Coordinates of C-alpha atoms in Angstrom, one line a residue:
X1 CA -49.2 -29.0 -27.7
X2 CA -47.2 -25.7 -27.1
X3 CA -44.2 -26.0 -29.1
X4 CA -41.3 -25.1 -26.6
X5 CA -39.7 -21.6 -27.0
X6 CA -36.0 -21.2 -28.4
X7 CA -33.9 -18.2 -26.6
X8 CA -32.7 -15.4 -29.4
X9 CA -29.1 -15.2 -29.0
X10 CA -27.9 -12.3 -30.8
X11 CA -24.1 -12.1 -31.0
X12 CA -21.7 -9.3 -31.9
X13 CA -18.5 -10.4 -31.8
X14 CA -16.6 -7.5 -32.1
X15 CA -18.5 -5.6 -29.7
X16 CA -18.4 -8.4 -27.1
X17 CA -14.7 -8.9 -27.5
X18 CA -14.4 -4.9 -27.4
X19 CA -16.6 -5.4 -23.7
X20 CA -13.6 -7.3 -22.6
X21 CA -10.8 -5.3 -23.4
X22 CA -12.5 -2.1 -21.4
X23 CA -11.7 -4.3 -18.7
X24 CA -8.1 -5.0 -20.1
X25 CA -7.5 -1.4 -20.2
X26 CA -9.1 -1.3 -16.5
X27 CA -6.8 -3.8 -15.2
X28 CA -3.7 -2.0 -16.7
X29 CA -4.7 1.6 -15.4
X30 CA -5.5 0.3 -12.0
X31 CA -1.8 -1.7 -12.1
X32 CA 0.0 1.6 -13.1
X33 CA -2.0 3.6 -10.5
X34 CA -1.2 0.7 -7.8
X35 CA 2.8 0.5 -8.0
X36 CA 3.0 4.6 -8.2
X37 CA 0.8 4.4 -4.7
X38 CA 3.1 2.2 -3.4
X39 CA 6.2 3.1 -4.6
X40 CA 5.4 6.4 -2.5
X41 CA 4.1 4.8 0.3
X42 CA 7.8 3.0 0.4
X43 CA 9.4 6.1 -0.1
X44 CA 7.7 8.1 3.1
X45 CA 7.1 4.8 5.5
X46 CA 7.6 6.0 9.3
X47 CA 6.4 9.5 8.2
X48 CA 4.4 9.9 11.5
X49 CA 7.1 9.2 13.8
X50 CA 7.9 7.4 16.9
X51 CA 6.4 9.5 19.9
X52 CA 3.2 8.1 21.1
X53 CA 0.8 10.8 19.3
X54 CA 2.4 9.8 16.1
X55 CA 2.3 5.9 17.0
X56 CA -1.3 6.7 18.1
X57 CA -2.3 8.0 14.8
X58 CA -0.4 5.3 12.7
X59 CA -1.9 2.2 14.2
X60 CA -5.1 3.6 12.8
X61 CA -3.5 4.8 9.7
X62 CA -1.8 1.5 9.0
X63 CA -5.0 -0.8 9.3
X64 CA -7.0 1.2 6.9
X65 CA -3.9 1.3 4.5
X66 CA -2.8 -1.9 4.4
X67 CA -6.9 -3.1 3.9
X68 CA -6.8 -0.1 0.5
X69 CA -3.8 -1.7 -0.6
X70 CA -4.6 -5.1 -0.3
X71 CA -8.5 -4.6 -1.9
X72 CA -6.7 -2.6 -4.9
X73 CA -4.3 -5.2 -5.8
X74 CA -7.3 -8.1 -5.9
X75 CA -9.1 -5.3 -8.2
X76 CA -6.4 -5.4 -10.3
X77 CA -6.6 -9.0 -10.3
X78 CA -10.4 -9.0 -10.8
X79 CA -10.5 -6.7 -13.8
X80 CA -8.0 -8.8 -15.9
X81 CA -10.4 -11.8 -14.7
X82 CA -13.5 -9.9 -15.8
X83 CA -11.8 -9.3 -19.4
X84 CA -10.7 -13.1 -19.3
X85 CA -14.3 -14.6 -18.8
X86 CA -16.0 -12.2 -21.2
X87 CA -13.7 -12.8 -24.2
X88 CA -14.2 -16.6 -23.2
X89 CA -18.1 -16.0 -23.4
X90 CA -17.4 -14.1 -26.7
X91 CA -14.8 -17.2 -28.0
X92 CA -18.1 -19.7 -27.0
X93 CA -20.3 -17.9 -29.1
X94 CA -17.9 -17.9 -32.0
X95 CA -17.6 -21.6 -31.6
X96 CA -21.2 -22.1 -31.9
X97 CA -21.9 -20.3 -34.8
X98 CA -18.9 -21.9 -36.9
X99 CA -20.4 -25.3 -35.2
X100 CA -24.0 -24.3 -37.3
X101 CA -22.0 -23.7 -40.3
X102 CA -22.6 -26.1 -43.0
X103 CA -19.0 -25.4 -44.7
X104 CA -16.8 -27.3 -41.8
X105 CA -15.1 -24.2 -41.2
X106 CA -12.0 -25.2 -38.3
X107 CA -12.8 -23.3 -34.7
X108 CA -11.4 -20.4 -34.0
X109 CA -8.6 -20.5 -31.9
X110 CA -9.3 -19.5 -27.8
X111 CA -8.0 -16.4 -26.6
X112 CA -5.0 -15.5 -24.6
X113 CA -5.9 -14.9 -21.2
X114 CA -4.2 -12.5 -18.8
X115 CA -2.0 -14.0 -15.7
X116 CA -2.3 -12.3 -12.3
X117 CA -0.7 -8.9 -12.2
X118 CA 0.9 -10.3 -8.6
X119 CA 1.3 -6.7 -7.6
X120 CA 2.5 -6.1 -3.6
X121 CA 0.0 -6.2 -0.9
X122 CA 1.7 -4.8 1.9
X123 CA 2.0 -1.3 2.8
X124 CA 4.9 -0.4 4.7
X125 CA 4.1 1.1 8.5
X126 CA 3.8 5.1 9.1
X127 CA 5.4 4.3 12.4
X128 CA 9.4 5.3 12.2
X129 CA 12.0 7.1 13.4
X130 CA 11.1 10.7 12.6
X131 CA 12.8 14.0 12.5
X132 CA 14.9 15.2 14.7
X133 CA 14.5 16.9 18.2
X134 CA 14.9 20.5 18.1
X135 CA 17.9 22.5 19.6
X136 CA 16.7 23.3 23.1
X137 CA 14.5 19.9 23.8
X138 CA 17.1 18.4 25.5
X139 CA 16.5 20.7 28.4
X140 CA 13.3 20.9 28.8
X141 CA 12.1 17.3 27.6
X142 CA 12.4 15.7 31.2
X143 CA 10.3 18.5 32.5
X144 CA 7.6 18.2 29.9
X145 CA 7.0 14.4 29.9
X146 CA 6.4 13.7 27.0
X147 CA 7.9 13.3 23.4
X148 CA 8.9 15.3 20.7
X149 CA 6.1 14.8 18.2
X150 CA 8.8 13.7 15.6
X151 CA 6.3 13.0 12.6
X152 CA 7.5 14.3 9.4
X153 CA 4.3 16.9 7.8
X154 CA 6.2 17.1 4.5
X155 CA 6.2 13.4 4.4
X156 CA 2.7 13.1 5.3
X157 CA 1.4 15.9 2.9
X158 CA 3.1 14.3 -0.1
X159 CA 1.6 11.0 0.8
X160 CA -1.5 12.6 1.4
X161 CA -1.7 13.6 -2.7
X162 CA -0.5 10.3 -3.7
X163 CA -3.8 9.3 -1.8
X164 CA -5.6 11.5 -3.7
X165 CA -4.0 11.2 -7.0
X166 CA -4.8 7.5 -6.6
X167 CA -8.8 8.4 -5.4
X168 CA -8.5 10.3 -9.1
X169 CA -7.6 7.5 -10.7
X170 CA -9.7 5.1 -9.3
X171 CA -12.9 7.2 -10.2
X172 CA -11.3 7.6 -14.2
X173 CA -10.9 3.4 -14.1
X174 CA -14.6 2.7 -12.5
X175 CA -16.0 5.3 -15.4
X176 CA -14.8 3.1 -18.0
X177 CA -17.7 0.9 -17.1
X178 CA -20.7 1.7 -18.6
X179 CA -18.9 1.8 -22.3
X180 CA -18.3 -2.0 -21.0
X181 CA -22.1 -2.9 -20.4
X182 CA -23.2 -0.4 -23.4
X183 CA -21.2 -2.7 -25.1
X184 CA -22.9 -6.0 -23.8
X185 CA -26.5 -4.9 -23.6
X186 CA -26.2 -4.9 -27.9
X187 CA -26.2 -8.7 -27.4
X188 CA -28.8 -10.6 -26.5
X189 CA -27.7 -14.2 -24.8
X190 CA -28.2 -15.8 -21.5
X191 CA -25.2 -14.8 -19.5
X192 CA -25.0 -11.0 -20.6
X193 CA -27.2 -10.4 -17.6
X194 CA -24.8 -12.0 -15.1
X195 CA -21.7 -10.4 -17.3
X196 CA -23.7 -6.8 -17.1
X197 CA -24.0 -7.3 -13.2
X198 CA -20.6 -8.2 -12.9
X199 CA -19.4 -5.1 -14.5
X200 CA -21.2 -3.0 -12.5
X201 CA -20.2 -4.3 -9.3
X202 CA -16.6 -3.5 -10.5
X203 CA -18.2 -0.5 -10.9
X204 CA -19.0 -0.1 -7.2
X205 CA -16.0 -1.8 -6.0
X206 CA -13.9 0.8 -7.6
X207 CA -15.5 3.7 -6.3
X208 CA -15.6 2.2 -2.9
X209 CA -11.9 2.0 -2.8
X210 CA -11.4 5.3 -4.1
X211 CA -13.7 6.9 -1.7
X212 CA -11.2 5.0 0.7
X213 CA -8.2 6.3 -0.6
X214 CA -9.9 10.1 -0.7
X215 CA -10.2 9.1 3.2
X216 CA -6.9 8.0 3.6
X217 CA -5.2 11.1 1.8
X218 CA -7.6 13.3 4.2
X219 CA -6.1 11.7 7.2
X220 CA -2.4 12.5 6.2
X221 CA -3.5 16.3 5.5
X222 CA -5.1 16.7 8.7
X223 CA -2.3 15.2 10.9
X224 CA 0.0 17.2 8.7
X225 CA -1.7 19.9 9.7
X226 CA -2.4 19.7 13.2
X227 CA 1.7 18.7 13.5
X228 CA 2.6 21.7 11.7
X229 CA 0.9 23.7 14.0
X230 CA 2.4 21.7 17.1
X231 CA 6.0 22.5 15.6
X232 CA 5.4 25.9 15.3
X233 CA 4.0 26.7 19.1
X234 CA 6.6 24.3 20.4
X235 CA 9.7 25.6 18.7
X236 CA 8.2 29.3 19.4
X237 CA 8.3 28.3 22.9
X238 CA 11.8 27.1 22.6
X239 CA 13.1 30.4 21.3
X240 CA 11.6 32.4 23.7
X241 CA 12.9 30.3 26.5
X242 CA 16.3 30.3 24.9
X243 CA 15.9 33.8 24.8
X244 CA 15.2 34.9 28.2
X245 CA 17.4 32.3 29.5
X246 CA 20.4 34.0 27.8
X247 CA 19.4 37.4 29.3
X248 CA 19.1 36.0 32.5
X249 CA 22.2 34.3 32.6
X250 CA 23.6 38.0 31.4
X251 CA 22.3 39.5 34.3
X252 CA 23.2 37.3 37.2
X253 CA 26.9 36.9 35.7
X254 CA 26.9 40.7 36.0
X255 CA 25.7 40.6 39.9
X256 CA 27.9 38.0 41.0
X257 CA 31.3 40.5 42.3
X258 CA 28.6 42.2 44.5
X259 CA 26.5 39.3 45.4
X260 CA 28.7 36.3 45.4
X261 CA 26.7 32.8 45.3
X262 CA 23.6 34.1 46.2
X263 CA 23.0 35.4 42.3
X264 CA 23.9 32.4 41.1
X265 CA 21.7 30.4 43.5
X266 CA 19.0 33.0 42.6
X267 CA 19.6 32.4 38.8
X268 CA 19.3 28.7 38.9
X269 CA 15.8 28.9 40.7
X270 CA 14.7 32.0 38.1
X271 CA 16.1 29.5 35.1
X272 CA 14.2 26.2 37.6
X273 CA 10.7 28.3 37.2
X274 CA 11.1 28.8 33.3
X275 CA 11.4 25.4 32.6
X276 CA 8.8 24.5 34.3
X277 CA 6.6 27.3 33.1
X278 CA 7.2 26.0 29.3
X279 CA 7.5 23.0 30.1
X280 CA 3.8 23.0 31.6
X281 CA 3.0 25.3 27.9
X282 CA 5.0 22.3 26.0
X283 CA 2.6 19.2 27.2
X284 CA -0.5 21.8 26.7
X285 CA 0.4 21.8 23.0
X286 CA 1.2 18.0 22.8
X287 CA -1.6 16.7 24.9
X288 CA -3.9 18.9 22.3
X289 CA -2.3 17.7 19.4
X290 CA -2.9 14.3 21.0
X291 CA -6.4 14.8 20.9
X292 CA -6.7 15.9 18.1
X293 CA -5.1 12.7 16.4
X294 CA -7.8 10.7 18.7
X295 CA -10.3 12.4 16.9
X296 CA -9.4 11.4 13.4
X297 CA -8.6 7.8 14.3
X298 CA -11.7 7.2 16.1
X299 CA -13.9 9.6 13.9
X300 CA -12.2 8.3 10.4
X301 CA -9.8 5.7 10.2
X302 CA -11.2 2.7 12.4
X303 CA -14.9 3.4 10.9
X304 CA -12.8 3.4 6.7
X305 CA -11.6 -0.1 8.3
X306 CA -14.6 -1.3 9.2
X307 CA -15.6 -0.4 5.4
X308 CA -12.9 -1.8 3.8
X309 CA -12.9 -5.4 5.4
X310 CA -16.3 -6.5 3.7
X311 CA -15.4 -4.9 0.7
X312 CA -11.3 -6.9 0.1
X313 CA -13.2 -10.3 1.4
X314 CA -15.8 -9.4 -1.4
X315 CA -13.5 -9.5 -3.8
X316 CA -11.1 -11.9 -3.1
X317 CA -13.9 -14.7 -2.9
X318 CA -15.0 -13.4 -6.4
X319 CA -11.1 -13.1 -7.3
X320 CA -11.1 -17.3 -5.7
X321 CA -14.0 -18.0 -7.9
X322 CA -13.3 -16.3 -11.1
X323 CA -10.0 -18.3 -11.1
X324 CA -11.6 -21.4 -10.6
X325 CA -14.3 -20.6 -13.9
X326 CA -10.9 -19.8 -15.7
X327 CA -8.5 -22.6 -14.7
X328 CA -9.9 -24.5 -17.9
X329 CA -9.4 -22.7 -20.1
X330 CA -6.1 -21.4 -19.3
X331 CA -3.6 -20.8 -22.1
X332 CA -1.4 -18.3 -23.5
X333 CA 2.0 -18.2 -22.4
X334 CA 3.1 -20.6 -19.5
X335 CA 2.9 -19.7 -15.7
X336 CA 6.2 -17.5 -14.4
X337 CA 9.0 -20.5 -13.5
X338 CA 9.2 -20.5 -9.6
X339 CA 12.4 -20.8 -7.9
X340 CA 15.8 -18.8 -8.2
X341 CA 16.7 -17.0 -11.2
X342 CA 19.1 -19.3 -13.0
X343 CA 20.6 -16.9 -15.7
X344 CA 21.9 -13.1 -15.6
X345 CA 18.7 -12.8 -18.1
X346 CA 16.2 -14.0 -15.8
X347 CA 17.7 -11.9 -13.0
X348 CA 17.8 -8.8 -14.7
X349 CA 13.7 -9.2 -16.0
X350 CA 12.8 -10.5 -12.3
X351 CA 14.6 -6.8 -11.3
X352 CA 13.0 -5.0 -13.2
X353 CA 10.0 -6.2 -12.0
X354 CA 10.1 -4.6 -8.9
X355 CA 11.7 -1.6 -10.3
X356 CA 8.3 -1.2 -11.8
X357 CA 6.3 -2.4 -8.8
X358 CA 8.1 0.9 -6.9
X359 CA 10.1 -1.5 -4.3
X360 CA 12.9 -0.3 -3.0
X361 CA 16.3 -2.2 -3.0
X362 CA 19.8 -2.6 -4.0
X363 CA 20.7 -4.0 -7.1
X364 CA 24.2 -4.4 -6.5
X365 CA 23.4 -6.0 -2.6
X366 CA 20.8 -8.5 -4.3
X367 CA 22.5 -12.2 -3.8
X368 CA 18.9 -14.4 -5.0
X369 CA 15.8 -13.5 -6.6
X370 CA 13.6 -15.4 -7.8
X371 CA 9.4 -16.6 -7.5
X372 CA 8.2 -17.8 -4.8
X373 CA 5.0 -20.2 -5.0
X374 CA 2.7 -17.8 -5.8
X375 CA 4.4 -16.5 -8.3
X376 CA 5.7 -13.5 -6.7
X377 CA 9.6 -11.8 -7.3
X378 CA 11.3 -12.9 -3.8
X379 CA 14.8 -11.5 -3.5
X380 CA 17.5 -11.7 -0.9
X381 CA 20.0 -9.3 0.0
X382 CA 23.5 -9.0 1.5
X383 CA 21.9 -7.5 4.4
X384 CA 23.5 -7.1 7.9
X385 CA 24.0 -9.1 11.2
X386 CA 19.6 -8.4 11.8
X387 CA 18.7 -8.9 8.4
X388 CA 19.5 -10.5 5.0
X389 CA 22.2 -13.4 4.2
X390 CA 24.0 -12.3 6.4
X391 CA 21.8 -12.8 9.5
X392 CA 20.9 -16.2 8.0
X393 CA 24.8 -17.0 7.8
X394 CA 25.2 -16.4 11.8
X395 CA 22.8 -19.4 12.1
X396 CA 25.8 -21.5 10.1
X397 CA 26.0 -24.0 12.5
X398 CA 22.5 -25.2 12.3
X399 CA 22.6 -25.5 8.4
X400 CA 26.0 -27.5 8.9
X401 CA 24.4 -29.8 11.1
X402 CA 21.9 -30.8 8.5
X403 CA 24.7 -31.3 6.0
X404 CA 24.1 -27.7 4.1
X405 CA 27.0 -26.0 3.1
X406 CA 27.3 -22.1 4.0
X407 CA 27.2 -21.6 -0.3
X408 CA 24.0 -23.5 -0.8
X409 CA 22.4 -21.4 2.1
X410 CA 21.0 -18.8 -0.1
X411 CA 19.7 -21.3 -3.0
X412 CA 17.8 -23.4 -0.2
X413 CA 16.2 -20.1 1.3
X414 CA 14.7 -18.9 -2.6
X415 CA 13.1 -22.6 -3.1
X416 CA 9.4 -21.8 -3.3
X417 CA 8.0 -24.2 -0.4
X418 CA 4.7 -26.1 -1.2
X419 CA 1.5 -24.6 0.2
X420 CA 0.0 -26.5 2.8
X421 CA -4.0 -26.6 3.4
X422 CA -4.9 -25.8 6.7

């Protein structure tokens, strides 16, 4: 009778816990590189305008954005989770071995795992307002058809190297891997196989989204770019129109004591035929710079899309899972309080909190923040008659009906509501 073979396990517990905390450091540099992408992204949102080339190119822009934003926030998430479950393997071997130790030594105590970063996941529109219409447009604009391509290129080139700077970054974090696996290859148990592929296929994910975010950066550069170039021919045709317009005028005002109306008839269908001469030069350059933007949206954006949607549902089912593994052995310091803040101290480290996660507000204009149920900073402000408490408070009169008193309005809109399973 074979006698039945006993796995090696070879455990080195300071290498395996140091395996871990590569990933700590991973989830920390990928946290700092998240809020400074966002934090610009919030600073430059509407930077591609209103007009319909620069609404063209955001719709495209925006998908592919919000789908890198979203993926890089559940990496964030993923890494501290990889760190939690490797220092739990390493705590399970240290338990074994005291176990197997003759001299009743007490167990070592489990260690502190990390709590979801909760980091935004939204990335505000390119779509806006724009810059304004140059002197001269307001002539010519009916004549030409179409709008002032009011997308802002400095706007778009500085998001452009946040982009990049975050692709950078992205690349540094994902090479921090293999001193993770070098690390866990020097043991020798059952689950350092699944812990090795797991680390890799941060790895991948990593690079993935910086590839995305290379792409992303090349799309703002490019429209930049191609806008510049519109600006320039457009105003250039604006000055020259401008130009002979006032020497026209010049001329016929000099003609009219010999001529009477007929120069000024004569002037108003020479000044008719330049507008429409430019004008016709005007929707040339727009209509180009219109194709142009197709071309990167079709070529570019909707294929990074089409990328980036396997990739965030990847990872947020992993993200789902690894939280379920970890749920048991959850400790540490308790789970953020949801609700309102309910002292000036609470309020001040719940602001501070999204000074750090780049989101732009007004401290003084803040009238509740709080968590919601997922643990997320909430916040209400003073707002206006479309947004904010004040909105809210034009709906009075429902609220009083239900017995809610206009003070309690803002306290009832912060409670965290329960989730409900669909």
């Amino acid at each position: 009778m074979t006698a039945p073979t006993v796995p090696v396990i070879v455990h080195r517990a300071e290498e395996y816990h140091s395996a871990g905390e590569v990933f700590g450091q991973m989830s920390t540099d990928s946290v700092t590189t998240h809020s400074s992408l966002v934090a610009v992204l919030m600073a430059y949102a509407g930077m591609a305008g209103s007009d319909s080339v620069g609404a063209q190119w955001a719709a495209g822009y925006d998908e592919a954005a919000q789908l890198a934003i979203s993926t890089s926030s559940r990496l964030a998430t993923a890494c501290g989770q990889t760190r939690d479950l490797i220092l739990v393997g390493a705590h399970n071997h240290q338990v074994a071995e005291i176990s197997a130790d003759r001299r009743n030594l007490p167990p070592p105590p489990p260690p502190p795992l990390s709590w979801d970063p909760c980091l935004p996941e939204t990335a505000p529109s390119a779509a806006g307002d724009g810059i304004p219409e140059p002197f001269g447009w307001s002539f010519i604009k009916d004549a030409v058809g179409l709008g002032w391509p009011n997308g802002h290129q400095d706007q778009l080139n500085a998001v452009k190297t946040a982009w990049h700077t975050a692709a950078a970054d992205y690349r540094t974090i994902a090479g921090l891997t293999p001193r993770a696996v070098e690390l866990l290859t020097n043991q020798q148990s059952p689950e350092i196989e699944i812990a090795v592929s797991t680390c890799q296929e941060r790895q991948a994910d990593f690079t993935a989204l910086a590839d995305a975010c290379q792409a992303l950066g090349d799309s703002c550069g490019e429209y930049a770019t191609h806008l510049d170039d519109a600006h320039h021919k457009i105003l250039a045709e604006l000055k020259d129109f401008a130009i002979e317009t006032a020497a026209a005028e010049a001329a016929f005002a000099v003609l009219i004591p010999f001529t009477g109306s007929l120069s000024e008839w004569v002037g108003n269908s020479a000044l008719a035929g330049r507008i429409a001469m430019r004008a016709r030069r005007i929707a040339t350059i727009i209509t180009e710079l219109a194709a142009k933007v197709a071309k990167i949206v079709v070529g570019a954006l909707k294929p990074l899309a089409e990328r980036l949607k396997p990739l965030l549902e990847k990872v947020r089912k992993w993200v789902e899972a690894a939280r379920t593994k970890l749920s048991p052995h959850r400790g540490g310091p308790p789970a953020p309080k949801k609700g309102p803040a309910t002292s000036a101290a609470e309020r001040e480290q719940l602001i501070q909190e999204l000074e750090s996660q780049g989101i732009k507000f007004d401290r003084d204009k803040i009238v509740q923040i709080g968590r919601d149920s997922d643990g997320k900073v909430v916040f209400l402000e003073q707002g206006n008659s479309r947004a904010g408490l004040q909105h809210i408070l034009s709906h009075g009169d429902d609220f009083a009906n239900k017995g809610i008193p206009e003070n309690e309005v803002s306290e009832l809109v912060m409670k965290p509501r329960p989730k409900v399973k669909r």
